[in-house]
Amino acid sequence: MSFIVIIPARMASTRLPGKPLADLGGKPMIVRVAERAALSGAKRVIVATDHRAIHAACEQHHVEVAMTRADHPSGTDRIAEVAANLGLADDAVVVNVQGDEPLIDPGLIAATAAQIRQGVPMATAAHPIESLQDVFNPNVVQVVLDKEQRAMYFSRAAIPWHRDGFAKSTTTLSDVHRAEYVPLRHIGLYAYANRFLQVYPTLAVSPIERIEALEQLRVLWHGYDIAVHVTSVIPEAGVDTPEDLARVRRHFEVPPDSALMAVISSL
C-alpha cells in the first residue's frame, strides 16, 4: 500500500519543553522519528511544525518539513493542513506518527496504514495487556473491538469489565479466566484516508471525548469506523518525561569499538 507519514511537532511540551530538539546520539529527536518512519516504506515522510527551530533542524538533516499555523488544537488538525496543502487525492493514506516516538516500529506504521480500505476511513493499533496493574491504570488507554476488528469504544477504564474474573481476589492477569478476555492497550498511532482527514477538523467535539480526554472518541461518536491492527509486540514507549529521555538516549549511545576495547583491556 502507498502511504505517506506526517509527523506533527511542536515545542510547547509541558513536561519536557523543547523535546523535539532533544539530542539523541547527535541528532534531534524529531529527526530520529523521521528516520524510523522512513523505514516503514512510506512514499514520503514530512514533519509538520509551527516552530522555526524545528523547521531549521529538519532542513539541516535533510528531512522534509512543512510550516503550519500555530493555532491548531491537535496534531491531527496540523497534519490535515499539510495534507490539504499537498493536494493529496481523496483516497491517499496519511499516517500520523507522533513526534516523540524515536523508537517506533516501522512495521507497525505500515501495518496500521494497511487497515485503511473501502468504508474504513481511519485506523489505529493496539496490543494485549500483560499486567493487571495496567488494566486498572487510567493512563493506559484500552479499546474493545467488534468481530471485524473495528473499535467499539476507547476508555481509560478497564474494558471490557470481567465481571466474574474481577469478582475474585486477583493479583495477576493469570488469576483471571482468560478464555475470551484479552484486554487491549491502545497505541497512539493513526492512519487516515485523506478524504476523512479533511473532514475531521470540522467535526464537533463530543461529550465522551471531553469526559475521557480521548480525541479518537470524537470519530466514533460521529459514526465513523476505526479499524484496529492488533500486534503481539509491545512497542517501545515514547518520550514524555526526563526519565523517558534518559532511557531513549541509552538506545542511541554509540557502542565502544570492539577492537579498541580489546587493546585497552590488554594494557
PDB file of C-alpha atoms in Angstrom:
ATOM      1  CA  MET A   1       0.000   0.000   0.000  1.00  0.00           C
ATOM      2  CA  SER A   2       1.182   3.509  -0.823  1.00  0.00           C
ATOM      3  CA  PHE A   3       1.059   5.924   2.094  1.00  0.00           C
ATOM      4  CA  ILE A   4       2.780   8.997   3.439  1.00  0.00           C
ATOM      5  CA  VAL A   5       3.756   9.803   7.005  1.00  0.00           C
ATOM      6  CA  ILE A   6       3.249  13.238   8.522  1.00  0.00           C
ATOM      7  CA  ILE A   7       4.810  13.892  11.928  1.00  0.00           C
ATOM      8  CA  PRO A   8       3.309  16.775  13.947  1.00  0.00           C
ATOM      9  CA  ALA A   9       5.888  18.524  16.123  1.00  0.00           C
ATOM     10  CA  ARG A  10       5.638  21.488  18.473  1.00  0.00           C
ATOM     11  CA  MET A  11       7.864  22.918  21.179  1.00  0.00           C
ATOM     12  CA  ALA A  12       5.237  23.500  23.861  1.00  0.00           C
ATOM     13  CA  SER A  13       5.503  20.277  25.858  1.00  0.00           C
ATOM     14  CA  THR A  14       4.572  20.956  29.487  1.00  0.00           C
ATOM     15  CA  ARG A  15       6.582  18.067  30.996  1.00  0.00           C
ATOM     16  CA  LEU A  16       9.581  18.246  28.672  1.00  0.00           C
ATOM     17  CA  PRO A  17       9.861  21.626  26.910  1.00  0.00           C
ATOM     18  CA  GLY A  18      11.716  21.584  23.606  1.00  0.00           C
ATOM     19  CA  LYS A  19      11.745  17.799  23.376  1.00  0.00           C
ATOM     20  CA  PRO A  20      11.579  17.624  19.522  1.00  0.00           C
ATOM     21  CA  LEU A  21      15.119  19.038  19.514  1.00  0.00           C
ATOM     22  CA  ALA A  22      16.434  16.886  22.380  1.00  0.00           C
ATOM     23  CA  ASP A  23      19.726  15.319  21.343  1.00  0.00           C
ATOM     24  CA  LEU A  24      19.664  11.578  20.681  1.00  0.00           C
ATOM     25  CA  GLY A  25      23.098  10.359  19.705  1.00  0.00           C
ATOM     26  CA  GLY A  26      23.974  13.522  17.788  1.00  0.00           C
ATOM     27  CA  LYS A  27      20.615  14.109  16.101  1.00  0.00           C
ATOM     28  CA  PRO A  28      17.429  15.858  17.269  1.00  0.00           C
ATOM     29  CA  MET A  29      14.596  13.590  18.377  1.00  0.00           C
ATOM     30  CA  ILE A  30      12.335  14.743  15.552  1.00  0.00           C
ATOM     31  CA  VAL A  31      14.979  13.670  13.019  1.00  0.00           C
ATOM     32  CA  ARG A  32      15.263  10.246  14.673  1.00  0.00           C
ATOM     33  CA  VAL A  33      11.474   9.837  14.430  1.00  0.00           C
ATOM     34  CA  ALA A  34      11.538  10.765  10.734  1.00  0.00           C
ATOM     35  CA  GLU A  35      14.334   8.268  10.105  1.00  0.00           C
ATOM     36  CA  ARG A  36      12.349   5.456  11.731  1.00  0.00           C
ATOM     37  CA  ALA A  37       9.232   6.410   9.772  1.00  0.00           C
ATOM     38  CA  ALA A  38      11.201   6.316   6.510  1.00  0.00           C
ATOM     39  CA  LEU A  39      11.994   2.640   7.174  1.00  0.00           C
ATOM     40  CA  SER A  40       8.261   1.821   7.003  1.00  0.00           C
ATOM     41  CA  GLY A  41       8.157   2.060   3.222  1.00  0.00           C
ATOM     42  CA  ALA A  42       6.305   5.360   3.275  1.00  0.00           C
ATOM     43  CA  LYS A  43       6.299   7.237  -0.016  1.00  0.00           C
ATOM     44  CA  ARG A  44       7.124  10.470   1.810  1.00  0.00           C
ATOM     45  CA  VAL A  45       7.876  11.473   5.387  1.00  0.00           C
ATOM     46  CA  ILE A  46       7.096  15.080   6.319  1.00  0.00           C
ATOM     47  CA  VAL A  47       7.437  16.907   9.632  1.00  0.00           C
ATOM     48  CA  ALA A  48       4.633  19.391  10.300  1.00  0.00           C
ATOM     49  CA  THR A  49       5.562  22.187  12.682  1.00  0.00           C
ATOM     50  CA  ASP A  50       4.822  25.782  13.614  1.00  0.00           C
ATOM     51  CA  HIS A  51       8.281  26.413  15.091  1.00  0.00           C
ATOM     52  CA  ARG A  52      11.232  27.808  13.139  1.00  0.00           C
ATOM     53  CA  ALA A  53      13.841  25.939  15.199  1.00  0.00           C
ATOM     54  CA  ILE A  54      12.234  22.567  14.394  1.00  0.00           C
ATOM     55  CA  HIS A  55      11.987  23.591  10.742  1.00  0.00           C
ATOM     56  CA  ALA A  56      15.676  24.524  10.678  1.00  0.00           C
ATOM     57  CA  ALA A  57      16.750  21.277  12.374  1.00  0.00           C
ATOM     58  CA  CYS A  58      14.836  19.214   9.822  1.00  0.00           C
ATOM     59  CA  GLU A  59      16.347  21.118   6.904  1.00  0.00           C
ATOM     60  CA  GLN A  60      19.823  20.706   8.359  1.00  0.00           C
ATOM     61  CA  HIS A  61      19.335  16.919   8.415  1.00  0.00           C
ATOM     62  CA  HIS A  62      17.583  16.764   5.028  1.00  0.00           C
ATOM     63  CA  VAL A  63      14.178  15.850   6.432  1.00  0.00           C
ATOM     64  CA  GLU A  64      11.186  17.200   4.508  1.00  0.00           C
ATOM     65  CA  VAL A  65       9.341  19.724   6.640  1.00  0.00           C
ATOM     66  CA  ALA A  66       6.296  21.991   6.305  1.00  0.00           C
ATOM     67  CA  MET A  67       5.353  25.039   8.344  1.00  0.00           C
ATOM     68  CA  THR A  68       1.782  25.184   9.670  1.00  0.00           C
ATOM     69  CA  ARG A  69      -0.419  27.611  11.537  1.00  0.00           C
ATOM     70  CA  ALA A  70       0.252  27.890  15.260  1.00  0.00           C
ATOM     71  CA  ASP A  71      -3.376  27.699  16.398  1.00  0.00           C
ATOM     72  CA  HIS A  72      -4.145  24.028  15.757  1.00  0.00           C
ATOM     73  CA  PRO A  73      -5.876  22.352  18.729  1.00  0.00           C
ATOM     74  CA  SER A  74      -4.369  18.942  17.951  1.00  0.00           C
ATOM     75  CA  GLY A  75      -1.734  17.149  15.919  1.00  0.00           C
ATOM     76  CA  THR A  76      -4.475  15.730  13.707  1.00  0.00           C
ATOM     77  CA  ASP A  77      -5.567  19.221  12.712  1.00  0.00           C
ATOM     78  CA  ARG A  78      -1.949  20.087  11.983  1.00  0.00           C
ATOM     79  CA  ILE A  79      -1.369  17.155   9.653  1.00  0.00           C
ATOM     80  CA  ALA A  80      -4.717  17.821   7.942  1.00  0.00           C
ATOM     81  CA  GLU A  81      -3.432  21.280   6.981  1.00  0.00           C
ATOM     82  CA  VAL A  82      -0.277  19.805   5.470  1.00  0.00           C
ATOM     83  CA  ALA A  83      -2.204  17.097   3.606  1.00  0.00           C
ATOM     84  CA  ALA A  84      -4.556  19.726   2.185  1.00  0.00           C
ATOM     85  CA  ASN A  85      -1.651  21.889   1.027  1.00  0.00           C
ATOM     86  CA  LEU A  86      -0.092  18.873  -0.696  1.00  0.00           C
ATOM     87  CA  GLY A  87      -3.227  18.425  -2.776  1.00  0.00           C
ATOM     88  CA  LEU A  88      -3.430  14.706  -1.996  1.00  0.00           C
ATOM     89  CA  ALA A  89      -6.090  12.533  -3.606  1.00  0.00           C
ATOM     90  CA  ASP A  90      -9.148  11.712  -1.502  1.00  0.00           C
ATOM     91  CA  ASP A  91      -8.093   8.077  -1.187  1.00  0.00           C
ATOM     92  CA  ALA A  92      -4.473   8.836  -0.262  1.00  0.00           C
ATOM     93  CA  VAL A  93      -3.459   7.259   3.047  1.00  0.00           C
ATOM     94  CA  VAL A  94      -1.832   9.522   5.634  1.00  0.00           C
ATOM     95  CA  VAL A  95      -0.236   8.154   8.810  1.00  0.00           C
ATOM     96  CA  ASN A  96       0.139  10.347  11.874  1.00  0.00           C
ATOM     97  CA  VAL A  97       3.323   9.342  13.716  1.00  0.00           C
ATOM     98  CA  GLN A  98       3.854  11.197  16.988  1.00  0.00           C
ATOM     99  CA  GLY A  99       6.987  13.336  17.169  1.00  0.00           C
ATOM    100  CA  ASP A 100       8.105  11.798  20.465  1.00  0.00           C
ATOM    101  CA  GLU A 101       8.362   8.185  19.228  1.00  0.00           C
ATOM    102  CA  PRO A 102      12.025   7.795  18.162  1.00  0.00           C
ATOM    103  CA  LEU A 103      11.896   4.010  18.672  1.00  0.00           C
ATOM    104  CA  ILE A 104       8.626   3.353  16.825  1.00  0.00           C
ATOM    105  CA  ASP A 105       8.474   0.089  14.892  1.00  0.00           C
ATOM    106  CA  PRO A 106       8.435   0.837  11.139  1.00  0.00           C
ATOM    107  CA  GLY A 107       6.497  -2.373  10.527  1.00  0.00           C
ATOM    108  CA  LEU A 108       3.736  -1.181  12.850  1.00  0.00           C
ATOM    109  CA  ILE A 109       3.402   2.002  10.800  1.00  0.00           C
ATOM    110  CA  ALA A 110       2.967   0.007   7.582  1.00  0.00           C
ATOM    111  CA  ALA A 111       0.540  -2.474   9.180  1.00  0.00           C
ATOM    112  CA  THR A 112      -1.650   0.334  10.501  1.00  0.00           C
ATOM    113  CA  ALA A 113      -1.695   2.075   7.118  1.00  0.00           C
ATOM    114  CA  ALA A 114      -2.807  -1.199   5.516  1.00  0.00           C
ATOM    115  CA  GLN A 115      -6.010  -1.150   7.599  1.00  0.00           C
ATOM    116  CA  ILE A 116      -7.420   1.720   5.543  1.00  0.00           C
ATOM    117  CA  ARG A 117      -9.843   0.311   2.988  1.00  0.00           C
ATOM    118  CA  GLN A 118     -13.240   0.994   1.436  1.00  0.00           C
ATOM    119  CA  GLY A 119     -15.628   2.107   4.165  1.00  0.00           C
ATOM    120  CA  VAL A 120     -12.901   2.357   6.824  1.00  0.00           C
ATOM    121  CA  PRO A 121     -11.594   5.927   6.921  1.00  0.00           C
ATOM    122  CA  MET A 122      -9.326   5.650   9.970  1.00  0.00           C
ATOM    123  CA  ALA A 123      -7.111   3.050  11.618  1.00  0.00           C
ATOM    124  CA  THR A 124      -5.013   2.646  14.736  1.00  0.00           C
ATOM    125  CA  ALA A 125      -3.216  -0.107  16.660  1.00  0.00           C
ATOM    126  CA  ALA A 126      -3.328  -1.994  19.943  1.00  0.00           C
ATOM    127  CA  HIS A 127      -1.557  -4.787  21.796  1.00  0.00           C
ATOM    128  CA  PRO A 128      -2.624  -7.263  24.512  1.00  0.00           C
ATOM    129  CA  ILE A 129      -2.093  -6.070  28.068  1.00  0.00           C
ATOM    130  CA  GLU A 130       0.056  -8.355  30.213  1.00  0.00           C
ATOM    131  CA  SER A 131      -0.236  -6.695  33.619  1.00  0.00           C
ATOM    132  CA  LEU A 132      -3.296  -6.414  35.849  1.00  0.00           C
ATOM    133  CA  GLN A 133      -1.813  -3.168  37.138  1.00  0.00           C
ATOM    134  CA  ASP A 134      -2.019  -1.761  33.601  1.00  0.00           C
ATOM    135  CA  VAL A 135      -5.646  -2.873  33.277  1.00  0.00           C
ATOM    136  CA  PHE A 136      -6.578  -0.589  36.174  1.00  0.00           C
ATOM    137  CA  ASN A 137      -4.216   2.273  35.263  1.00  0.00           C
ATOM    138  CA  PRO A 138      -6.187   5.273  33.877  1.00  0.00           C
ATOM    139  CA  ASN A 139      -3.109   6.309  31.896  1.00  0.00           C
ATOM    140  CA  VAL A 140      -3.314   3.040  29.932  1.00  0.00           C
ATOM    141  CA  VAL A 141      -5.998   3.638  27.304  1.00  0.00           C
ATOM    142  CA  GLN A 142      -7.909   0.476  26.397  1.00  0.00           C
ATOM    143  CA  VAL A 143     -10.018  -0.456  23.388  1.00  0.00           C
ATOM    144  CA  VAL A 144     -12.662  -3.097  22.708  1.00  0.00           C
ATOM    145  CA  LEU A 145     -13.248  -4.429  19.198  1.00  0.00           C
ATOM    146  CA  ASP A 146     -16.101  -5.926  17.236  1.00  0.00           C
ATOM    147  CA  LYS A 147     -15.830  -9.101  15.140  1.00  0.00           C
ATOM    148  CA  GLU A 148     -14.449  -7.078  12.206  1.00  0.00           C
ATOM    149  CA  GLN A 149     -11.567  -5.742  14.330  1.00  0.00           C
ATOM    150  CA  ARG A 150     -13.102  -2.283  14.451  1.00  0.00           C
ATOM    151  CA  ALA A 151     -13.123  -0.177  17.592  1.00  0.00           C
ATOM    152  CA  MET A 152     -16.321  -0.174  19.626  1.00  0.00           C
ATOM    153  CA  TYR A 153     -15.011   2.089  22.386  1.00  0.00           C
ATOM    154  CA  PHE A 154     -11.828   3.512  23.902  1.00  0.00           C
ATOM    155  CA  SER A 155     -11.573   4.191  27.624  1.00  0.00           C
ATOM    156  CA  ARG A 156      -9.260   4.984  30.498  1.00  0.00           C
ATOM    157  CA  ALA A 157     -11.281   2.432  32.480  1.00  0.00           C
ATOM    158  CA  ALA A 158     -10.900  -1.351  32.419  1.00  0.00           C
ATOM    159  CA  ILE A 159     -12.876  -2.518  29.377  1.00  0.00           C
ATOM    160  CA  PRO A 160     -14.427  -4.973  28.950  1.00  0.00           C
ATOM    161  CA  TRP A 161     -15.117  -5.415  32.658  1.00  0.00           C
ATOM    162  CA  HIS A 162     -14.593  -9.084  33.510  1.00  0.00           C
ATOM    163  CA  ARG A 163     -17.450  -9.395  35.982  1.00  0.00           C
ATOM    164  CA  ASP A 164     -16.740 -12.916  37.207  1.00  0.00           C
ATOM    165  CA  GLY A 165     -12.954 -12.725  36.931  1.00  0.00           C
ATOM    166  CA  PHE A 166     -12.661  -9.468  38.849  1.00  0.00           C
ATOM    167  CA  ALA A 167     -15.108 -10.642  41.499  1.00  0.00           C
ATOM    168  CA  LYS A 168     -12.383 -12.994  42.703  1.00  0.00           C
ATOM    169  CA  SER A 169      -9.338 -11.989  44.703  1.00  0.00           C
ATOM    170  CA  THR A 170      -6.873 -11.497  41.854  1.00  0.00           C
ATOM    171  CA  THR A 171      -3.321 -10.198  41.841  1.00  0.00           C
ATOM    172  CA  THR A 172      -2.260 -11.050  38.280  1.00  0.00           C
ATOM    173  CA  LEU A 173      -3.956 -11.472  34.923  1.00  0.00           C
ATOM    174  CA  SER A 174      -3.212 -15.198  35.114  1.00  0.00           C
ATOM    175  CA  ASP A 175      -5.643 -15.322  38.060  1.00  0.00           C
ATOM    176  CA  VAL A 176      -8.453 -14.224  35.736  1.00  0.00           C
ATOM    177  CA  HIS A 177     -10.213 -16.733  33.495  1.00  0.00           C
ATOM    178  CA  ARG A 178      -8.862 -15.597  30.125  1.00  0.00           C
ATOM    179  CA  ALA A 179     -10.543 -17.807  27.534  1.00  0.00           C
ATOM    180  CA  GLU A 180     -12.278 -14.797  25.991  1.00  0.00           C
ATOM    181  CA  TYR A 181     -10.695 -11.999  27.997  1.00  0.00           C
ATOM    182  CA  VAL A 182      -7.783 -10.301  26.278  1.00  0.00           C
ATOM    183  CA  PRO A 183      -7.608  -6.638  27.336  1.00  0.00           C
ATOM    184  CA  LEU A 184      -6.072  -4.425  24.648  1.00  0.00           C
ATOM    185  CA  ARG A 185      -3.946  -1.352  25.154  1.00  0.00           C
ATOM    186  CA  HIS A 186      -4.372   1.352  22.543  1.00  0.00           C
ATOM    187  CA  ILE A 187      -1.239   2.524  20.719  1.00  0.00           C
ATOM    188  CA  GLY A 188      -1.260   6.219  19.737  1.00  0.00           C
ATOM    189  CA  LEU A 189      -0.629   5.709  16.030  1.00  0.00           C
ATOM    190  CA  TYR A 190      -3.242   6.713  13.442  1.00  0.00           C
ATOM    191  CA  ALA A 191      -3.806   6.307   9.716  1.00  0.00           C
ATOM    192  CA  TYR A 192      -6.442   8.181   7.714  1.00  0.00           C
ATOM    193  CA  ALA A 193      -7.930   8.240   4.270  1.00  0.00           C
ATOM    194  CA  ASN A 194      -7.263  11.834   3.231  1.00  0.00           C
ATOM    195  CA  ARG A 195     -10.948  12.365   2.474  1.00  0.00           C
ATOM    196  CA  PHE A 196     -11.762  11.764   6.143  1.00  0.00           C
ATOM    197  CA  LEU A 197      -8.678  13.594   7.409  1.00  0.00           C
ATOM    198  CA  GLN A 198     -10.052  16.755   5.810  1.00  0.00           C
ATOM    199  CA  VAL A 199     -13.448  16.143   7.436  1.00  0.00           C
ATOM    200  CA  TYR A 200     -12.045  15.555  10.917  1.00  0.00           C
ATOM    201  CA  PRO A 201     -11.289  19.216  11.797  1.00  0.00           C
ATOM    202  CA  THR A 202     -14.919  20.083  11.032  1.00  0.00           C
ATOM    203  CA  LEU A 203     -16.362  17.565  13.500  1.00  0.00           C
ATOM    204  CA  ALA A 204     -17.724  18.953  16.736  1.00  0.00           C
ATOM    205  CA  VAL A 205     -16.003  17.861  19.939  1.00  0.00           C
ATOM    206  CA  SER A 206     -18.097  15.093  21.510  1.00  0.00           C
ATOM    207  CA  PRO A 207     -19.230  14.767  25.143  1.00  0.00           C
ATOM    208  CA  ILE A 208     -17.500  11.406  25.617  1.00  0.00           C
ATOM    209  CA  GLU A 209     -14.284  12.872  24.222  1.00  0.00           C
ATOM    210  CA  ARG A 210     -14.375  15.582  26.889  1.00  0.00           C
ATOM    211  CA  ILE A 211     -15.154  13.101  29.662  1.00  0.00           C
ATOM    212  CA  GLU A 212     -12.401  10.617  28.780  1.00  0.00           C
ATOM    213  CA  ALA A 213      -9.978  13.184  27.298  1.00  0.00           C
ATOM    214  CA  LEU A 214      -9.560  10.909  24.268  1.00  0.00           C
ATOM    215  CA  GLU A 215      -9.640  12.571  20.864  1.00  0.00           C
ATOM    216  CA  GLN A 216     -10.425   9.371  18.949  1.00  0.00           C
ATOM    217  CA  LEU A 217     -13.821   9.107  20.658  1.00  0.00           C
ATOM    218  CA  ARG A 218     -14.941  12.047  18.534  1.00  0.00           C
ATOM    219  CA  VAL A 219     -14.648   9.822  15.474  1.00  0.00           C
ATOM    220  CA  LEU A 220     -16.796   7.041  16.952  1.00  0.00           C
ATOM    221  CA  TRP A 221     -19.347   9.488  18.350  1.00  0.00           C
ATOM    222  CA  HIS A 222     -19.913  10.914  14.865  1.00  0.00           C
ATOM    223  CA  GLY A 223     -20.461   7.430  13.435  1.00  0.00           C
ATOM    224  CA  TYR A 224     -17.172   6.728  11.635  1.00  0.00           C
ATOM    225  CA  ASP A 225     -15.347   3.401  11.823  1.00  0.00           C
ATOM    226  CA  ILE A 226     -11.834   2.914  13.173  1.00  0.00           C
ATOM    227  CA  ALA A 227     -10.037  -0.300  12.167  1.00  0.00           C
ATOM    228  CA  VAL A 228      -7.549  -1.638  14.716  1.00  0.00           C
ATOM    229  CA  HIS A 229      -4.382  -3.573  13.928  1.00  0.00           C
ATOM    230  CA  VAL A 230      -3.544  -5.823  16.884  1.00  0.00           C
ATOM    231  CA  THR A 231       0.137  -6.596  17.318  1.00  0.00           C
ATOM    232  CA  SER A 232       1.625  -9.112  19.708  1.00  0.00           C
ATOM    233  CA  VAL A 233       4.725  -6.944  20.121  1.00  0.00           C
ATOM    234  CA  ILE A 234       4.661  -4.386  22.916  1.00  0.00           C
ATOM    235  CA  PRO A 235       6.036  -1.174  21.390  1.00  0.00           C
ATOM    236  CA  GLU A 236       8.786   0.899  22.906  1.00  0.00           C
ATOM    237  CA  ALA A 237       7.377   3.757  24.953  1.00  0.00           C
ATOM    238  CA  GLY A 238       7.618   7.318  23.686  1.00  0.00           C
ATOM    239  CA  VAL A 239       9.244  10.288  25.407  1.00  0.00           C
ATOM    240  CA  ASP A 240       7.123  12.295  27.841  1.00  0.00           C
ATOM    241  CA  THR A 241       9.412  12.848  30.826  1.00  0.00           C
ATOM    242  CA  PRO A 242      13.109  13.420  31.592  1.00  0.00           C
ATOM    243  CA  GLU A 243      13.269   9.768  32.684  1.00  0.00           C
ATOM    244  CA  ASP A 244      11.907   8.675  29.287  1.00  0.00           C
ATOM    245  CA  LEU A 245      14.500  10.823  27.565  1.00  0.00           C
ATOM    246  CA  ALA A 246      17.317   9.222  29.555  1.00  0.00           C
ATOM    247  CA  ARG A 247      16.031   5.751  28.652  1.00  0.00           C
ATOM    248  CA  VAL A 248      15.857   6.528  24.931  1.00  0.00           C
ATOM    249  CA  ARG A 249      19.268   8.221  24.949  1.00  0.00           C
ATOM    250  CA  ARG A 250      20.807   4.960  26.141  1.00  0.00           C
ATOM    251  CA  HIS A 251      19.463   3.318  22.994  1.00  0.00           C
ATOM    252  CA  PHE A 252      21.307   5.805  20.795  1.00  0.00           C
ATOM    253  CA  GLU A 253      24.615   5.688  22.655  1.00  0.00           C
ATOM    254  CA  VAL A 254      27.473   4.756  20.316  1.00  0.00           C
ATOM    255  CA  PRO A 255      28.862   1.357  21.404  1.00  0.00           C
ATOM    256  CA  PRO A 256      32.622   1.282  22.011  1.00  0.00           C
ATOM    257  CA  ASP A 257      34.735  -0.047  19.162  1.00  0.00           C
ATOM    258  CA  SER A 258      35.399  -3.718  19.980  1.00  0.00           C
ATOM    259  CA  ALA A 259      38.961  -3.701  18.584  1.00  0.00           C
ATOM    260  CA  LEU A 260      39.838  -0.600  20.554  1.00  0.00           C
ATOM    261  CA  MET A 261      38.377  -2.090  23.725  1.00  0.00           C
ATOM    262  CA  ALA A 262      40.449  -5.259  23.206  1.00  0.00           C
ATOM    263  CA  VAL A 263      43.620  -3.157  23.056  1.00  0.00           C
ATOM    264  CA  ILE A 264      42.645  -1.187  26.141  1.00  0.00           C
ATOM    265  CA  SER A 265      41.849  -4.349  28.103  1.00  0.00           C
ATOM    266  CA  SER A 266      45.259  -5.832  27.228  1.00  0.00           C
ATOM    267  CA  LEU A 267      47.146  -2.864  28.673  1.00  0.00           C
TER     268      LEU A 267
END
